Amino acid sequence: MLMVANDRARAWVEVDLDALRANFETVRARAGGAGVIAMVKADSYGIGAERVVTAIEPLEPLAYGVATAAEGAQVRALGIERPIIVFSPLPPDSVELAAAARLTATLSDLGGVARWAEAAKRHGRLDAHLEIDTGMGRAGFDFREVGTWADRLQEGLGPSVRLRGVYTHLHSADAVDPTPTLTQWQRFQDALAQLPFSREDLLVHVCNSAGIMRWPELAADAVRPGIYLYGGNPAPGVGGFEPPRPVVSVRARVVRIKDAPPGSTVGYGSLHTARGWERWATLPLGYGDGWPRCLTGRSEAIIHGQRVRFIGRTSMDMTVVDISSVPDVKVGDVATVIGSDGAETISIEEVAAQADTISYEILTGLRPRLPRLERYT
Ligand SMILES: *Cc1c(COP(=O)(O)O)cnc(C)c1O
């Protein structure tokens, strides 16, 4: 018989679905009547798309947002009837899968329009949203050239593609300076005014999480929250909105304790040497779990409600913390590297800052080796 270790045997990710739902409601209230397109791309930012969609579905989002045809097909396969919008230009070889799953494509250029219209001839009517590039520069029709593409776009859609929405994406909604956001908004409005489509027939949307929280007046017909749902602060250090409730915790069991005599070294390159007697605890968590190697010497963990320092280099499967100041730690005790234990909390933003990145990359970087467990509050 195959023996399977329990999910909390080694290291794991805890997901608080009540907090996720509360964050969804905070977004909805903030967006004041606009629809909510729940962004569930990248396996719901690493949290698990099936779990997230199942939790959110009863709250009646307007639609789901994904980045790839395969992600969209996975959501569709859960029995979801709502629109599922692919918010990246579809690679030509993904069009068939997207059409078969009845996903909504986002249109960025006339070639993409032609491919989607072609697919619609084979699959029957298909939906699309039009992206307008107002400065993000990675997708969408150029706001400056509406005159050159709008009529050809309309023709290209043909009878089988229904244009259901139009949107742009903000590049600096998290910045203190409002100028870039207001400039993009104005460019978008100018482009909208030139489109040969009736505004009433189109769902207009602009805001990601930072946009919704900082510029609720730009919520338009719908908003597209991602990171906020998952407990990431979309504009760290910039106030003016209710921070999200934390959704994700990362924990690991102590697997070894060592009383290290002076001169003992730890980790590749022996970056740390014990000056006096130290007590070290090994955690079964490393970059093979998505705990970034660049956190070496920077991050902390919480054990028995007390913060402890990581020492030595993060390796693939293990890291070591100095527990000299924490009495009575035993093998099997739980260390928290993201989340709360007692009065101490390590936020995703704290870890992200130490790793010179953003919460998004920390979350999506957590590897499948860490089981995702639901936590009830
Ligand atoms: C990922 C994404 C979002 C969500 O962004 P957050 O900052 O996570 O809220 C919204 N819109 C588009 C087009 C995206 O690609």
XYZ file of C-alpha atoms and ligand atoms in Angstrom:
392
model
C 0.000 0.000 0.000
C 1.212 3.442 -0.898
C 1.593 5.560 2.192
C 0.833 9.246 1.753
C 2.129 11.725 4.284
C -0.427 14.077 5.730
C -0.572 17.460 4.027
C 0.823 19.232 7.066
C 3.756 16.873 7.450
C 6.413 19.085 5.876
C 5.563 22.543 4.507
C 2.359 23.894 3.069
C 0.283 26.855 1.908
C -2.874 27.730 3.843
C -5.654 29.497 1.979
C -8.328 31.369 3.908
C -11.385 31.310 1.656
C -13.486 33.397 4.063
C -10.906 36.166 3.729
C -10.954 35.738 -0.056
C -14.725 36.157 -0.118
C -14.511 39.156 2.199
C -11.952 40.753 -0.138
C -14.274 40.133 -3.075
C -17.073 41.941 -1.245
C -14.767 44.832 -0.347
C -13.919 45.220 -4.033
C -17.554 45.032 -5.033
C -18.532 47.704 -2.508
C -15.637 49.909 -3.546
C -16.580 49.565 -7.221
C -20.042 50.859 -6.384
C -22.286 48.816 -8.621
C -19.751 47.913 -11.301
C -19.506 44.224 -12.186
C -16.582 42.206 -10.883
C -14.435 40.249 -13.334
C -12.514 37.970 -10.978
C -8.989 37.447 -12.270
C -8.119 33.779 -11.791
C -5.125 33.579 -14.140
C -1.962 31.682 -13.218
C -3.993 29.201 -11.186
C -5.526 32.090 -9.259
C -2.138 33.587 -8.477
C -0.912 30.211 -7.278
C -3.759 29.628 -4.847
C -5.659 27.115 -6.987
C -8.160 28.186 -9.639
C -10.690 25.461 -8.927
C -10.795 26.275 -5.232
C -11.061 29.998 -5.887
C -13.724 29.747 -8.590
C -15.785 27.426 -6.412
C -15.556 29.880 -3.520
C -16.385 32.943 -5.602
C -19.069 31.532 -7.876
C -21.935 31.930 -5.351
C -20.995 35.624 -5.027
C -21.904 36.038 -8.695
C -18.953 37.676 -10.353
C -19.735 39.110 -13.754
C -17.037 37.006 -15.403
C -13.665 35.345 -14.849
C -10.385 36.539 -16.272
C -7.554 34.223 -17.344
C -4.358 34.614 -19.357
C -4.347 31.476 -21.493
C -6.794 29.290 -23.395
C -5.828 26.314 -21.242
C -6.604 28.235 -18.054
C -9.954 29.283 -19.480
C -10.804 25.763 -20.595
C -9.991 24.537 -17.089
C -12.452 27.025 -15.574
C -15.086 26.156 -18.170
C -14.647 22.463 -17.322
C -15.743 23.261 -13.752
C -19.195 23.837 -15.184
C -18.963 27.626 -15.203
C -21.450 29.284 -17.553
C -20.313 32.880 -17.086
C -18.047 34.616 -19.562
C -14.410 33.618 -19.212
C -12.197 36.273 -20.758
C -8.636 35.580 -21.940
C -6.710 38.757 -21.130
C -3.667 38.117 -23.321
C -3.491 38.004 -27.098
C -4.258 34.409 -28.080
C -1.345 32.691 -29.806
C -2.656 31.427 -33.178
C -2.373 27.815 -32.075
C -4.548 28.483 -28.995
C -7.500 29.900 -30.910
C -9.127 26.541 -31.513
C -9.044 25.561 -27.840
C -10.364 28.966 -26.797
C -13.234 28.774 -29.266
C -14.113 25.197 -28.339
C -14.314 26.238 -24.657
C -16.449 29.242 -25.664
C -14.028 31.676 -24.104
C -14.124 35.395 -24.779
C -11.064 36.578 -26.685
C -9.501 39.995 -26.215
C -8.589 41.614 -29.504
C -5.282 43.416 -29.932
C -4.749 43.602 -33.677
C -6.457 42.885 -36.978
C -4.685 39.537 -37.406
C -6.170 38.361 -34.128
C -9.581 39.621 -35.209
C -9.347 37.610 -38.433
C -8.375 34.431 -36.591
C -11.217 34.812 -34.078
C -13.745 35.520 -36.847
C -12.502 32.457 -38.715
C -12.954 30.324 -35.581
C -16.442 31.756 -35.122
C -17.412 30.504 -38.580
C -16.579 26.994 -37.437
C -17.875 27.207 -33.854
C -20.850 29.507 -34.150
C -21.008 32.871 -32.444
C -18.086 33.892 -30.292
C -17.611 36.859 -27.983
C -14.750 39.303 -27.811
C -13.561 42.361 -25.911
C -11.487 45.056 -27.535
C -8.318 46.169 -25.780
C -7.078 49.698 -26.293
C -3.414 50.308 -25.590
C -3.163 53.625 -23.749
C 0.422 53.179 -22.605
C 0.899 49.670 -21.295
C 2.431 48.767 -24.622
C 2.073 44.993 -24.519
C -1.365 44.401 -26.036
C -4.277 46.273 -27.536
C -4.990 48.564 -30.462
C -3.128 51.864 -30.303
C -5.224 54.727 -28.893
C -3.573 57.173 -31.321
C -4.634 55.308 -34.430
C -8.324 54.631 -33.946
C -9.007 56.137 -37.378
C -6.762 53.573 -39.054
C -8.161 50.428 -37.414
C -11.717 50.985 -36.178
C -13.604 50.397 -39.428
C -11.420 47.472 -40.418
C -12.008 46.005 -36.970
C -15.748 46.295 -37.377
C -15.592 44.652 -40.790
C -13.244 41.963 -39.548
C -15.598 40.894 -36.764
C -18.100 39.821 -39.372
C -21.494 38.468 -38.408
C -20.187 35.797 -36.048
C -18.117 37.683 -33.472
C -20.007 39.778 -30.963
C -18.020 42.608 -29.456
C -19.128 42.644 -25.822
C -16.653 44.944 -24.160
C -13.824 47.420 -24.465
C -11.075 48.080 -21.962
C -7.634 49.392 -21.252
C -5.051 48.495 -18.621
C -3.438 50.975 -16.220
C 0.316 50.835 -15.792
C 0.731 53.078 -12.725
C -2.436 52.799 -10.667
C -0.261 51.940 -7.655
C 1.862 55.087 -7.979
C 1.420 58.132 -5.777
C 1.377 60.435 -8.803
C -2.107 60.470 -10.367
C -0.881 61.912 -13.674
C -0.143 58.676 -15.589
C -3.510 57.184 -14.618
C -5.468 60.289 -15.549
C -3.579 60.501 -18.842
C -4.445 56.899 -19.676
C -8.063 57.482 -18.688
C -8.261 60.493 -21.006
C -6.668 58.588 -23.893
C -9.169 55.796 -23.351
C -12.118 58.201 -23.343
C -10.875 59.823 -26.552
C -10.567 56.434 -28.236
C -14.017 55.347 -27.001
C -15.575 58.459 -28.492
C -14.184 57.557 -31.932
C -15.322 53.925 -31.997
C -18.014 52.998 -34.532
C -19.848 51.008 -31.835
C -22.568 52.126 -29.504
C -21.253 52.669 -25.976
C -24.431 51.098 -24.549
C -23.655 47.759 -26.184
C -20.208 47.520 -24.652
C -18.987 46.670 -21.183
C -16.334 49.282 -20.408
C -13.608 48.378 -17.907
C -10.288 49.808 -16.795
C -9.346 49.015 -13.211
C -7.103 46.328 -11.761
C -6.884 46.048 -7.954
C -4.814 49.197 -7.512
C -7.154 51.056 -9.846
C -10.271 50.040 -7.932
C -8.809 50.871 -4.560
C -7.188 54.157 -5.507
C -9.517 55.382 -8.271
C -12.999 54.001 -7.572
C -14.375 56.838 -9.710
C -12.803 55.081 -12.732
C -14.672 51.813 -12.052
C -16.826 52.237 -15.203
C -19.023 49.173 -15.930
C -16.742 46.517 -14.498
C -13.493 46.051 -12.568
C -10.799 43.377 -12.838
C -9.357 42.595 -9.392
C -6.636 40.009 -8.963
C -4.074 40.495 -6.215
C -6.501 42.169 -3.809
C -8.740 39.087 -3.779
C -5.719 37.010 -2.784
C -4.700 39.251 0.081
C -1.953 41.212 -1.674
C -1.855 44.935 -1.081
C -2.037 46.434 -4.589
C -0.335 49.681 -3.593
C 1.967 48.991 -0.642
C 2.884 52.109 1.256
C 0.165 54.159 -0.443
C -2.816 54.585 1.856
C -6.367 55.690 1.250
C -8.098 52.353 1.055
C -8.931 49.346 3.183
C -6.110 46.806 2.955
C -7.150 43.285 1.942
C -7.516 40.546 4.504
C -4.583 38.127 4.300
C -5.521 34.975 2.395
C -2.269 33.038 2.171
C 0.006 31.661 4.882
C 3.112 29.556 4.322
C 4.273 27.270 7.101
C 6.878 24.552 7.631
C 7.662 22.023 10.363
C 10.941 22.063 12.192
C 12.691 18.839 11.126
C 15.975 19.108 12.980
C 17.421 21.062 15.879
C 21.124 21.545 16.396
C 23.032 23.027 19.273
C 25.831 24.600 17.285
C 29.180 25.150 19.011
C 31.098 28.347 18.241
C 32.649 28.129 14.785
C 29.891 25.946 13.294
C 28.936 26.890 9.768
C 25.680 26.552 7.883
C 24.674 26.274 4.230
C 26.392 26.476 0.842
C 29.322 28.819 0.950
C 29.184 28.676 4.783
C 27.863 32.228 4.835
C 27.033 32.063 8.523
C 29.363 31.035 11.342
C 28.218 30.700 14.943
C 30.108 33.187 17.092
C 29.033 31.727 20.406
C 26.811 28.733 21.112
C 23.720 28.947 18.921
C 20.643 26.819 18.498
C 19.547 26.226 14.941
C 16.348 24.769 13.502
C 16.141 23.328 10.014
C 12.965 24.060 8.043
C 12.027 21.846 5.089
C 11.438 24.782 2.761
C 13.662 26.012 -0.038
C 13.713 27.476 -3.504
C 12.355 24.144 -4.790
C 9.187 25.189 -2.974
C 9.315 28.714 -4.351
C 11.010 30.255 -1.329
C 13.359 32.576 -3.212
C 17.074 31.958 -2.871
C 17.645 35.708 -2.941
C 16.019 35.886 0.514
C 19.261 34.480 1.905
C 20.222 36.574 4.922
C 17.154 38.786 4.615
C 13.923 37.185 5.736
C 12.522 36.016 9.041
C 10.215 33.288 10.295
C 7.913 33.135 13.319
C 8.226 30.264 15.793
C 6.205 30.124 19.024
C 5.036 33.650 18.228
C 8.596 35.034 18.054
C 10.500 36.287 15.055
C 13.699 34.427 14.199
C 16.332 35.074 11.522
C 17.154 32.846 8.592
C 20.863 32.046 8.550
C 22.992 30.659 5.736
C 22.003 30.319 2.130
C 18.550 29.146 1.110
C 19.003 25.767 -0.554
C 16.584 23.813 -2.736
C 14.862 21.859 0.006
C 15.931 23.326 3.334
C 16.685 26.514 5.173
C 17.955 27.151 8.699
C 16.762 29.632 11.303
C 18.525 30.752 14.465
C 16.227 29.859 17.369
C 18.709 30.676 20.141
C 16.267 33.195 21.628
C 13.211 30.916 21.592
C 12.980 28.324 24.369
C 11.579 24.827 24.006
C 11.382 24.506 20.234
C 10.940 20.863 19.295
C 11.107 18.898 16.063
C 7.610 19.036 14.581
C 6.867 22.581 15.747
C 5.467 24.897 13.109
C 7.341 27.874 11.668
C 5.457 30.559 9.762
C 7.248 32.349 6.933
C 4.188 34.179 5.571
C 1.204 34.784 7.835
C 0.537 35.148 11.546
C 1.549 33.235 14.641
C 0.549 34.775 17.958
C 0.990 38.528 17.845
C 3.554 38.454 15.005
C 2.709 38.688 11.317
C 4.886 38.440 8.228
C 3.029 39.893 5.263
C 3.554 38.888 1.633
C 4.646 42.466 1.034
C 7.388 42.162 3.646
C 8.763 39.054 1.971
C 8.367 40.558 -1.502
C 10.281 43.689 -0.506
C 13.105 41.574 0.943
C 13.235 39.646 -2.333
C 13.204 42.880 -4.390
C 9.945 41.898 -6.020
C 6.179 42.201 -5.634
C 3.634 40.029 -3.843
C 2.420 38.696 -7.217
C 5.724 37.016 -7.932
C 6.007 35.499 -4.459
C 2.483 34.033 -4.692
C 2.720 32.717 -8.237
C 6.180 31.357 -7.470
C 5.002 28.990 -4.717
C 5.629 25.556 -6.194
C 3.219 22.595 -6.364
C 5.414 20.750 -3.860
C 3.642 22.805 -1.198
C 0.150 21.374 -0.730
C -2.586 24.029 -0.698
C -4.820 23.606 2.329
C -7.994 25.416 3.138
C -8.037 27.186 6.426
C -11.186 28.149 8.199
C -11.387 31.285 10.287
C -3.723 40.483 -14.181
C -4.663 41.505 -14.698
C -5.511 42.201 -13.840
C -5.461 42.053 -12.341
O -4.421 42.833 -11.828
P -4.204 42.960 -10.248
O -3.158 43.988 -10.131
O -3.745 41.619 -9.793
O -5.507 43.330 -9.673
C -6.432 43.061 -14.399
N -6.487 43.248 -15.734
C -5.673 42.617 -16.590
C -5.795 42.879 -18.041
C -4.721 41.733 -16.107
O -3.905 41.113 -16.952
